[in-house]
Coordinates of C-alpha atoms in Angstrom, one line a residue:
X1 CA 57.5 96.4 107.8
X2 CA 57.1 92.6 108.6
X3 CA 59.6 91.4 106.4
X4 CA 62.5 93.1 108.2
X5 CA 63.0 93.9 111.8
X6 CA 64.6 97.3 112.3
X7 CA 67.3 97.8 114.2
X8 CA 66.2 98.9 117.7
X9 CA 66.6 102.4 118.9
X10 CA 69.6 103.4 120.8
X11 CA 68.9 104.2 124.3
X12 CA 70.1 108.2 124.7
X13 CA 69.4 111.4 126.0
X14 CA 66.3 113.2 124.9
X15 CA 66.7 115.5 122.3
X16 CA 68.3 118.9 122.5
X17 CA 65.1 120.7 121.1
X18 CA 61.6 119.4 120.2
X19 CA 60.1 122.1 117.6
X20 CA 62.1 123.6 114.1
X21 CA 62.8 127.2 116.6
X22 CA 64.7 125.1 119.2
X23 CA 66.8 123.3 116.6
X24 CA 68.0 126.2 114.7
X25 CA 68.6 127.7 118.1
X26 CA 70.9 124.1 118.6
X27 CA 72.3 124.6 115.4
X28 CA 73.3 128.1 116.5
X29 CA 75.6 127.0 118.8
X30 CA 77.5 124.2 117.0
X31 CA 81.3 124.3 116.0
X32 CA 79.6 124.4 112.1
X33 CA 83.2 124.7 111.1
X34 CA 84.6 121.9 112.7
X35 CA 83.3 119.0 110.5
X36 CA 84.1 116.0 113.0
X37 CA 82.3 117.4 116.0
X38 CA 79.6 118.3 113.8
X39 CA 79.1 114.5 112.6
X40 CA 79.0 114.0 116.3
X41 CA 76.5 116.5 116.8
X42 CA 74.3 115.5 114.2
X43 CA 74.2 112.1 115.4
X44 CA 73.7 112.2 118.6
X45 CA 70.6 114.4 117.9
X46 CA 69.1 111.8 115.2
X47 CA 69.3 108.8 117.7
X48 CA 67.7 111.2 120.4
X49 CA 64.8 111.9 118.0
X50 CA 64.8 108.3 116.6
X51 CA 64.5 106.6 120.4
X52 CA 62.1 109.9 121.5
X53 CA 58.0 109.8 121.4
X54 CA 57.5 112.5 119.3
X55 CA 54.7 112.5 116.7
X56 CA 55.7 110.7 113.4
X57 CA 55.1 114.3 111.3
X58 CA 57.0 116.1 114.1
X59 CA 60.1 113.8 114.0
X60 CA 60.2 114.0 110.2
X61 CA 60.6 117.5 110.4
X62 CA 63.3 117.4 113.0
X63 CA 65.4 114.9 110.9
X64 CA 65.2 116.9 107.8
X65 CA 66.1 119.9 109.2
X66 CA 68.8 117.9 110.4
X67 CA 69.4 116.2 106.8
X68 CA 70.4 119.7 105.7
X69 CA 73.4 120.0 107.7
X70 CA 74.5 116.0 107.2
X71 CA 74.8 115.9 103.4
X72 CA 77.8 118.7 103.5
X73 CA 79.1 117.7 107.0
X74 CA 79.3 113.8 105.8
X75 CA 80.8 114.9 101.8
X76 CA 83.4 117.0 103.9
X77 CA 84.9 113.7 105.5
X78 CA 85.2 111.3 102.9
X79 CA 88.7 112.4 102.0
X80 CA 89.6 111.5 105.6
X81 CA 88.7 108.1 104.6
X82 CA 88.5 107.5 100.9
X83 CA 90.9 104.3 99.5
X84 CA 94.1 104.7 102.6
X85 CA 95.8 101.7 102.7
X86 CA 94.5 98.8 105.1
X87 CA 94.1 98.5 107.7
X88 CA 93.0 101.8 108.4
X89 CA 94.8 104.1 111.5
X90 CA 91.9 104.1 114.1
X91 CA 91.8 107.8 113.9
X92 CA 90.5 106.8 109.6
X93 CA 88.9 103.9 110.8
X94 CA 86.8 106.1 113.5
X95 CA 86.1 108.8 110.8
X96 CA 84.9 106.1 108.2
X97 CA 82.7 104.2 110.8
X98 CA 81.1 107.6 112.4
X99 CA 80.2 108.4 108.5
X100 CA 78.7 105.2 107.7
X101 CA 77.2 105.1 111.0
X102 CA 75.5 108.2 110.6
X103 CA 73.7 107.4 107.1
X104 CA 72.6 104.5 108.2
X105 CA 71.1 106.0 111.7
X106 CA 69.1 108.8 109.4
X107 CA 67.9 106.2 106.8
X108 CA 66.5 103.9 109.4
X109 CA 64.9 107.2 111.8
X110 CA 63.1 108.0 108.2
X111 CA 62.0 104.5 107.5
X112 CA 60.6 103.5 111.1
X113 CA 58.2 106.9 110.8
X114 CA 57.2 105.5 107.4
X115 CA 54.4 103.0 108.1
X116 CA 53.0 105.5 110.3
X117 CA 52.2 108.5 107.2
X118 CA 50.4 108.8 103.7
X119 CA 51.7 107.7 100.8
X120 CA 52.2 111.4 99.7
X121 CA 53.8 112.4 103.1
X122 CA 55.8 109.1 102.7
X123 CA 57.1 109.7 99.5
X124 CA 59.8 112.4 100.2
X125 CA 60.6 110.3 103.8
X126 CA 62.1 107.3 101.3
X127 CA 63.3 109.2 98.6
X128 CA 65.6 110.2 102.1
X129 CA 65.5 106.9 103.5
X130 CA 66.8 105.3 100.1
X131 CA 69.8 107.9 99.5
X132 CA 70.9 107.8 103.0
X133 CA 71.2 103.7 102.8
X134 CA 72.8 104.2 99.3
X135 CA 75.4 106.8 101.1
X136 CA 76.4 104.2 103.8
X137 CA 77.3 101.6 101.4
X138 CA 79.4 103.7 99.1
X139 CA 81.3 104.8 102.6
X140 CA 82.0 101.1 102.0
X141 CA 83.3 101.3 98.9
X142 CA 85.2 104.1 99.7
X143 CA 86.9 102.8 102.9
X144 CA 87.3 99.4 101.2
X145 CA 85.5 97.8 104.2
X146 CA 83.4 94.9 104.3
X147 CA 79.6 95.9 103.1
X148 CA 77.2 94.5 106.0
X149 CA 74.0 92.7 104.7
X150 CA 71.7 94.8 106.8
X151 CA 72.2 97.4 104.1
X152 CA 71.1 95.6 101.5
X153 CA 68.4 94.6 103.3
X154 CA 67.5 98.1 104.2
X155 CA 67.5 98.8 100.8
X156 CA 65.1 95.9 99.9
X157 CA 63.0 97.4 103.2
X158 CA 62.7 100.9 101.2
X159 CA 61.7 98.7 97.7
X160 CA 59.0 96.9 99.4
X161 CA 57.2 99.8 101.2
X162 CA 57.4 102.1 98.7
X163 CA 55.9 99.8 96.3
X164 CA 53.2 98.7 99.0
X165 CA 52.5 102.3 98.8
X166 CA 52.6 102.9 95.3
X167 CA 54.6 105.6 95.3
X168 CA 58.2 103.8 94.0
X169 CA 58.2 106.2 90.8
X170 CA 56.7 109.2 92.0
X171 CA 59.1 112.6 91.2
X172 CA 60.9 114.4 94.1
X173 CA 63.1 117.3 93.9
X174 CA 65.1 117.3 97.2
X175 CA 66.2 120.8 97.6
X176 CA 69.1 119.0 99.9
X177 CA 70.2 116.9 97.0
X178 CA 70.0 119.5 93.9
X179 CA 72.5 116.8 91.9
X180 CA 69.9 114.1 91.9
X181 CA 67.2 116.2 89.7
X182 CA 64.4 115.1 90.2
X183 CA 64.7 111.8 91.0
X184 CA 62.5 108.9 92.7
X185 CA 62.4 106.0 94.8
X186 CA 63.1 103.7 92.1
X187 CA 66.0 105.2 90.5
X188 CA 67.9 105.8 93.8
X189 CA 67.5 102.1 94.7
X190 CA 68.5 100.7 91.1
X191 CA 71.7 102.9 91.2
X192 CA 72.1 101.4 94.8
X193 CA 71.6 98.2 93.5
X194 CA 73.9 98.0 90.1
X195 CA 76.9 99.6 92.1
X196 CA 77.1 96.9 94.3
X197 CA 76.7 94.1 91.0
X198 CA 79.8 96.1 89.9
X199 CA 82.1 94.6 92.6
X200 CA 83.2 98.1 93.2
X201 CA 86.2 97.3 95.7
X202 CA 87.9 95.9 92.2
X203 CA 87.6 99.8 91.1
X204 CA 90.4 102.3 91.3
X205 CA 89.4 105.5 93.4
X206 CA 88.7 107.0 89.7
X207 CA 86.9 104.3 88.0
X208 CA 84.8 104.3 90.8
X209 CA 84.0 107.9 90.5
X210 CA 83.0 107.5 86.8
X211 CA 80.9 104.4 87.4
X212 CA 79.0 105.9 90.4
X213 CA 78.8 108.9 88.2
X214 CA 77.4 106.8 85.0
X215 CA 74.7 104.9 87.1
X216 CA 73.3 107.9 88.9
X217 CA 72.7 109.5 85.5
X218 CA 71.1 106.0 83.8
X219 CA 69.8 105.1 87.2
X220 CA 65.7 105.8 86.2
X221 CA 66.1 104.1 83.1
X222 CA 66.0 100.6 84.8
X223 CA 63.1 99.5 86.0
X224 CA 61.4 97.2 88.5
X225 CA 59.5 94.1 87.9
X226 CA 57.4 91.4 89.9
X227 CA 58.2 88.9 87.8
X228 CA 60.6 87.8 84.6
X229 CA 60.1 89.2 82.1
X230 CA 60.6 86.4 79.3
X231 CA 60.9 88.6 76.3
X232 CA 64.3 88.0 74.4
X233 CA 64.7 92.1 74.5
X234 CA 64.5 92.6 78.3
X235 CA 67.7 91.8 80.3
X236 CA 67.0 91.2 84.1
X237 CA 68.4 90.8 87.2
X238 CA 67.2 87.9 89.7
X239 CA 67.7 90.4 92.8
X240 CA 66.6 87.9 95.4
X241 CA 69.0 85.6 93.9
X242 CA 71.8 87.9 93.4
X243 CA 71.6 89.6 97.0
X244 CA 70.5 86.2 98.7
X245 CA 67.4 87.2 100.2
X246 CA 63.7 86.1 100.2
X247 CA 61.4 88.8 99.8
X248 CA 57.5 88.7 100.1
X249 CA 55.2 87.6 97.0
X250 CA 54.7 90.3 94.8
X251 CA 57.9 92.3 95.6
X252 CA 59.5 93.7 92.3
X253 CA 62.3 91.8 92.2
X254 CA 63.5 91.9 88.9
X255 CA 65.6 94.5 87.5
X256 CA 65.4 95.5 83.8
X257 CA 68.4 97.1 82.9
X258 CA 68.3 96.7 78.9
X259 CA 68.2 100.4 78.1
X260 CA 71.3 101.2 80.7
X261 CA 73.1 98.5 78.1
X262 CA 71.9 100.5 75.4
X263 CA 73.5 103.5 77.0
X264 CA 77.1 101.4 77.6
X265 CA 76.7 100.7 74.0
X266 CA 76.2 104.5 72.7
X267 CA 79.3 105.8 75.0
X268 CA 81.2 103.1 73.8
X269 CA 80.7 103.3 70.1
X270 CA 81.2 107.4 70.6
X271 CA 84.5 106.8 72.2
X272 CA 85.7 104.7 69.8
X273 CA 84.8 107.8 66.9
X274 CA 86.8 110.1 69.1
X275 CA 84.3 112.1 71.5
X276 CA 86.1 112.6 75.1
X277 CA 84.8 111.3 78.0
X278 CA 83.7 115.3 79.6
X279 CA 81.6 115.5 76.3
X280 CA 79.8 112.5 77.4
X281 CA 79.1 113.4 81.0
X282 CA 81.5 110.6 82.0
X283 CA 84.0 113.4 83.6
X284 CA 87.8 114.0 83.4
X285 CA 89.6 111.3 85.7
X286 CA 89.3 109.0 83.2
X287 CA 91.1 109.1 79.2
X288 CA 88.9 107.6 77.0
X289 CA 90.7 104.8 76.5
X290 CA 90.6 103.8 80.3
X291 CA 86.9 104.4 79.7
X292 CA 86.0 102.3 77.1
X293 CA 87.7 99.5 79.3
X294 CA 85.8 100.1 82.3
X295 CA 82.7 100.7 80.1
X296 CA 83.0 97.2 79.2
X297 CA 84.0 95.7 82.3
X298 CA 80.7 97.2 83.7
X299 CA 79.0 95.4 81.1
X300 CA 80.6 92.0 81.6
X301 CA 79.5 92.8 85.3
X302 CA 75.9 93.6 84.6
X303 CA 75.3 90.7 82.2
X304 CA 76.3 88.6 85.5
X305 CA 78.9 86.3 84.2
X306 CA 80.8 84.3 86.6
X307 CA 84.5 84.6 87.1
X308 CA 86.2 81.6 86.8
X309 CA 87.6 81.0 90.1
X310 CA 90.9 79.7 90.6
X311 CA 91.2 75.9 92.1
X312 CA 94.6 76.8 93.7
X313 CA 94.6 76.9 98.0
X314 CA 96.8 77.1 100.9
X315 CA 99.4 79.5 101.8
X316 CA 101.4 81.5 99.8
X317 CA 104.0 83.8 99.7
X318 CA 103.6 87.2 98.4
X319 CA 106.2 89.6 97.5
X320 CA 104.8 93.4 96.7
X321 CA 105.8 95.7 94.1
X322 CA 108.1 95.9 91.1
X323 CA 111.6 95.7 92.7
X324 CA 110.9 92.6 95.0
X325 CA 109.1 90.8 91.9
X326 CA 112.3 91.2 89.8
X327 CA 114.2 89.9 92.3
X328 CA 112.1 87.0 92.5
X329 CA 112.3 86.5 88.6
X330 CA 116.2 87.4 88.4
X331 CA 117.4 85.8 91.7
X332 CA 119.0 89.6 92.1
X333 CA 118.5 92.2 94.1
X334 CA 117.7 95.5 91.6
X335 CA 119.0 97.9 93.8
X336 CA 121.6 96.2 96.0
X337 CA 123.1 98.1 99.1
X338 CA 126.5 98.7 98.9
X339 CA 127.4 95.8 101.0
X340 CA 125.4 93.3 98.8
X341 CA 126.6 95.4 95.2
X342 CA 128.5 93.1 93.7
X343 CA 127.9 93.6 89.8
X344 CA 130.1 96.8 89.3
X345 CA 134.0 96.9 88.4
X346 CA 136.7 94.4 88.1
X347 CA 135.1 91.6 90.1
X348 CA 132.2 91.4 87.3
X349 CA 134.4 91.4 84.8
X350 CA 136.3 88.4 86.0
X351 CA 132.9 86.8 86.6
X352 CA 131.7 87.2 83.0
X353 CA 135.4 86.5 81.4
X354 CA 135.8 83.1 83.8
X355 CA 132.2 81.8 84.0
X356 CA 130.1 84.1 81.3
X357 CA 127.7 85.1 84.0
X358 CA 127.5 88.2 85.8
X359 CA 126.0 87.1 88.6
X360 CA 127.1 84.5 91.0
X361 CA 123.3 83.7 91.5
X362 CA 122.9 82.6 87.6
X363 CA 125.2 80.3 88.1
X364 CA 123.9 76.9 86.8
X365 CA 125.5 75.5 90.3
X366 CA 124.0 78.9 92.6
X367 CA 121.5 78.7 95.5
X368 CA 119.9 81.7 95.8
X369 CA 119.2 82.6 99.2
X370 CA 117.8 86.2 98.4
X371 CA 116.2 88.2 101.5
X372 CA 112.9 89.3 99.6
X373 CA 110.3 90.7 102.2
X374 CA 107.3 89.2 101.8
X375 CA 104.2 88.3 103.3
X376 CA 102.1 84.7 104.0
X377 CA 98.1 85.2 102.4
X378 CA 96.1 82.3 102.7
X379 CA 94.2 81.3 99.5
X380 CA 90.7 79.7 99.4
X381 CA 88.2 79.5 97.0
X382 CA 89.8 82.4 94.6
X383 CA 89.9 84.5 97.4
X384 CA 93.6 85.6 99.2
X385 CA 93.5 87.0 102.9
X386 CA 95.9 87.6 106.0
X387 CA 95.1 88.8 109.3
X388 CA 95.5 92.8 109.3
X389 CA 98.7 93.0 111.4
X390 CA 100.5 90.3 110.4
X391 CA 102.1 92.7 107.5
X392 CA 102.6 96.1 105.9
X393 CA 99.2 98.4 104.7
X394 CA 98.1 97.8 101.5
X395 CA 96.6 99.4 98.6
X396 CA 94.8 97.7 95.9
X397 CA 95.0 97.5 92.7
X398 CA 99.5 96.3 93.4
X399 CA 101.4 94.3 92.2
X400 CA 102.8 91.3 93.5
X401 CA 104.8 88.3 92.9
X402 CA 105.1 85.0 94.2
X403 CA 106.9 81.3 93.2
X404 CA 104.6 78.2 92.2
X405 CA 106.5 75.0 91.7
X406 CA 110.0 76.5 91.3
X407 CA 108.8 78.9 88.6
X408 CA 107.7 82.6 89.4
X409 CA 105.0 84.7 88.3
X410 CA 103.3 88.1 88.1
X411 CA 99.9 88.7 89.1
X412 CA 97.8 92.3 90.8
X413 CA 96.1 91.7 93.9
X414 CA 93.0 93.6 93.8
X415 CA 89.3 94.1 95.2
X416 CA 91.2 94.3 98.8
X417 CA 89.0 95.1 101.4
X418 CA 88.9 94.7 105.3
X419 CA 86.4 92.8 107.1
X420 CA 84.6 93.8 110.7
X421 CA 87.9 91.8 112.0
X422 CA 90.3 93.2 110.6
X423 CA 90.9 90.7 107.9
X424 CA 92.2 91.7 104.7
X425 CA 90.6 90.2 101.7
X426 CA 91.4 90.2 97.9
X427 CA 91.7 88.4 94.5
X428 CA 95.0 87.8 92.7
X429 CA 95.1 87.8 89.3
X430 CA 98.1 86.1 87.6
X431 CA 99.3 87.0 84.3
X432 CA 99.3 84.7 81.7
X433 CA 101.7 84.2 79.0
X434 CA 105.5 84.7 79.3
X435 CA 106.4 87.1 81.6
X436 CA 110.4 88.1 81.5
X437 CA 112.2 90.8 83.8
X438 CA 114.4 93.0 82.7
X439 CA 116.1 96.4 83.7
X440 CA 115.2 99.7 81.9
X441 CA 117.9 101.2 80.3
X442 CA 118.6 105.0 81.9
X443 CA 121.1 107.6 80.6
X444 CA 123.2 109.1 83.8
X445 CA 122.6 105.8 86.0
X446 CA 125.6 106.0 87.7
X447 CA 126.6 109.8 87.5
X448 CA 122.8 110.8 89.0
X449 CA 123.0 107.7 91.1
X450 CA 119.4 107.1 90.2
X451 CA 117.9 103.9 91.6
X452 CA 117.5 101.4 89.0
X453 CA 113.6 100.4 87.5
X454 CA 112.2 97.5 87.1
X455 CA 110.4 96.3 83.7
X456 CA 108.2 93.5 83.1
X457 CA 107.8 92.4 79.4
X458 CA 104.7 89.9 79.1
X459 CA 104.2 88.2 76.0
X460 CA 100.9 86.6 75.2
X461 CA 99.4 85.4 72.1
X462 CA 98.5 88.5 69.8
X463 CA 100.4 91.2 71.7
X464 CA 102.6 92.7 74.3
X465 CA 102.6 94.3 77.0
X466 CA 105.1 96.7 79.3
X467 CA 104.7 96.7 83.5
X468 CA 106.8 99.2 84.8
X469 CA 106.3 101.2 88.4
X470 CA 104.1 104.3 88.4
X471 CA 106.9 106.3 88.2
X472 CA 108.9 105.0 85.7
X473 CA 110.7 108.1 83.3
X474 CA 108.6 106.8 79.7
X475 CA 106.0 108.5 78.0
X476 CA 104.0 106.4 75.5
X477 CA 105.4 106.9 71.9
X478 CA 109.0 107.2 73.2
X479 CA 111.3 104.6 72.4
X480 CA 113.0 102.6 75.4
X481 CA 115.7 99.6 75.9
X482 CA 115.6 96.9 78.5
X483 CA 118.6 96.0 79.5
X484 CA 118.6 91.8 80.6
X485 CA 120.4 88.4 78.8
X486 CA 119.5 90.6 75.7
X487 CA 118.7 94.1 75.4
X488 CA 115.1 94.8 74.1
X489 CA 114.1 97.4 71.8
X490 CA 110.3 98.5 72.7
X491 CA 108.0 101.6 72.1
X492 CA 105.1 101.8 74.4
X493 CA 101.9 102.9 72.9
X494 CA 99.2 103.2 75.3
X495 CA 97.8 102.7 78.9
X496 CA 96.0 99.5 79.6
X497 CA 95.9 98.8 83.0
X498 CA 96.6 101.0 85.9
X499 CA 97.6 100.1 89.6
X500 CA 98.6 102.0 92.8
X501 CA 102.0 101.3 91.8
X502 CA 102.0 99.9 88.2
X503 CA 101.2 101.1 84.7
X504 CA 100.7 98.5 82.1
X505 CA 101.4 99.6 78.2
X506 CA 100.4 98.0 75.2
X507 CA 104.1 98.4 73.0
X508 CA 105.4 97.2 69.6
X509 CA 109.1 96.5 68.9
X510 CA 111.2 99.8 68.4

């Protein structure tokens, strides 16, 4: 354990039992039931038996027996915490940090008794060590908070003894984790390793599911190398390069993940002949459709191509959702109050027999002064950020909408995450194209006094494309109108792109 420095012990009380009789006595007497003082429980027991003297053999026993009461305690929570909107309330916040917290205090207690027992003993210890370090980086993911690097560096920690040891592909059935199989060092580190490649703050709540669920089923087909491999069938992964660290000489490094391609490949060409995605163990939060797509942006991901990151810096102002992005398109509000309505009876008429505009704001001669909410992000280097209270929550994948030299556009902020400061951090991506804004066109407007809905119609070159909110009234194969300068004709046709509060259709003309 000379390459990295484990974290030091946390100075605590001593244990609240020292044999397995004494703990199930403790356990006895816990509030089971109550899921948040249990994750309390748990961990102050595993940093008492992590800074205690007991025997390396004894403490590992402690610690599993503890491990059995974690894994259900810890799944229990992750709703508390799982993509909210950030920042987080403290009470989420404090959930999400005892959780991570937690996995990463059992992962390190297992891997500091490690150097100390056989390679047999060792084996089942790491298997442990390597889930547990996997667990508190998907909290991460979940919480859409920054990953620290000690994780991956823990990770690398768990690679490098357990290949010292020689036991990185030895079998392990964990009766604590019956989903895994049995499973091995190796595989639980590679599936650590490729979820993190993925970018997985970019992922909606259930495209993350079905990745995480994809890799922990290909995870043992990858496999780890000292050196590259420089056969024309082999497609590897520089880890030292792509997790910037320097590992010892000898450290298998490189990651082979050829026949996990090969498995992208297979789902993809079944989806395409019609299987579902349940047939092919990919689950049901996903159509098949929305799984081909992530299917291939996984692969874009794993073959490691760069995104082209935008030149564009300095502040900018963001509007969020459908309704402020029309007005920032239209110079109109799409649901005025009735103090600012000023399109309905005999006053618009006059307007569009006198002038041939509707609005006073289209006039050739209008300044538009609208009062759009919005919010200033600072943009370096591709990335956009703002400090955590200077705004509303947010939720990624949204929508936003912004002006660049007088002319507006339409873009989704996504991969948002928070940083150990409160920071908010994302990408924006901008539509390209033509993008116009338009109204849809609803039966019983007035008489239901429904609130009007945005539509975005972009055209690019070979197709186009409908944004409306998430809970606009269409169904795909229905006919609709949009009502604008000229009233649009469209039938949407299917889902291409899904946001917190967006749904992008593929249409053709109606």
């Amino acid at each position: 354990m000379h390459w990295l420095t484990l974290p030091s012990p946390k100075a605590v009380q001593p244990p609240a039992f020292l044999d397995l009789a004494g703990a199930r006595s403790w356990l006895a007497t816990q509030p089971q039931a109550q899921p948040l003082l249990m994750q309390r429980a748990l961990s102050t027991q595993i940093d008492a038996i992590d800074a205690g003297q007991l025997a390396p053999a004894q403490a590992v026993e402690l610690l599993d027996f503890l491990h059995h009461s974690v894994v259900p305690t810890q799944a229990s929570l992750e709703v508390r915490y799982a993509r909210k909107a950030l920042p987080m309330p403290a009470d989420e916040e404090r959930i999400f940090g005892a959780a991570q917290e937690l996995w990463s205090q059992l992962g390190i207690a297992y891997l500091r008794r490690a150097p100390h027992l056989a390679p047999a003993e060792k084996c089942p210890l790491l298997l442990r060590a390597a889930n547990a370090f996997r667990m508190a980086e998907f909290c991460h993911f979940l919480a859409g908070r920054e990953c620290p690097p000690l994780l991956d560096q823990l990770l690398f920690a768990v690679l490098i003894h357990g290949e010292s040891s020689g036991i990185l592909r030895q079998p392990v059935a964990d009766t604590d984790l019956p989903h895994l199989g049995e499973a091995n060092i190796a595989g639980l580190l590679a599936w650590a390793f490729l979820l993190r490649l993925l970018d997985p703050y970019r992922l909606t709540s259930a495209q993350l599911t079905v990745a995480n669920r994809a890799l922990s089923r290909w995870r043992e087909l990858c496999s780890f190398h000292a050196v590259a491999d420089p056969s024309p069938k082999v497609q590897g992964i520089a880890l030292a390069a792509q997790f910037d660290v320097e590992l010892p000489e000898g450290t298998p490094a490189w990651l082979n993940i050829r026949s996990v391609s090969r498995k992208i490949q297979a789902r993809l060409d079944a989806l395409r002949r019609g299987e579902t995605p349940e047939a092919l163990k990919l689950g049901r939060e996903l159509s098949a459709s929305a799984c081909i797509r992530l299917l291939l942006d996984i692969e874009q991901r794993l073959q490691l191509q760069p995104a082209t990151a935008s030149l564009e810096s300095g502040e900018l102002l963001l509007v969020f959702g459908a309704e402020h992005a029309f007005s920032v398109f239209t110079d109109e509000y799409l649901n005025p109050s009735s103090g600012m309505d000023v399109t309905s009876g005999s006053l618009s008429n006059q307007r569009m027999a006198v002038f041939g505009f509707d609005q006073v704001s289209r006039l050739p001669t209008a300044v538009c002064k609208l009062d759009i909410p919005g919010e200033t992000w600072t943009l370096a280097a591709g990335r956009a950020s703002r400090a955590g209270w200077a705004g509303a929550r947010r939720l990624a994948p949204c929508l936003v909408a912004n002006t660049l030299a007088g002319q507006p556009r339409l873009g989704v902020l996504r991969a948002l995450l928070c940083d150990g400061e409160a920071t908010l951090k994302g990408r924006i991506d901008w539509y390209g194209g033509t993008v116009e804004a338009y109204r849809l066109q609803q039966q019983g407007l007035r008489e239901q006094k429904l609130p009007r809905v945005a539509v975005f119609l972009l055209r690019e070159a070979t197709q186009m494309s409908l944004i409306l909110p998430s809970n606009a009234p269409i169904r795909p194969g229905v006919g609709l109108a949009l009502e604008g300068h000229l009233i649009q004709h469209l039938v949407p046709t299917e889902v291409i792109e899904r946001g917190i509060d967006f749904v992008r259709y593929a249409c053709r003309p109606g």
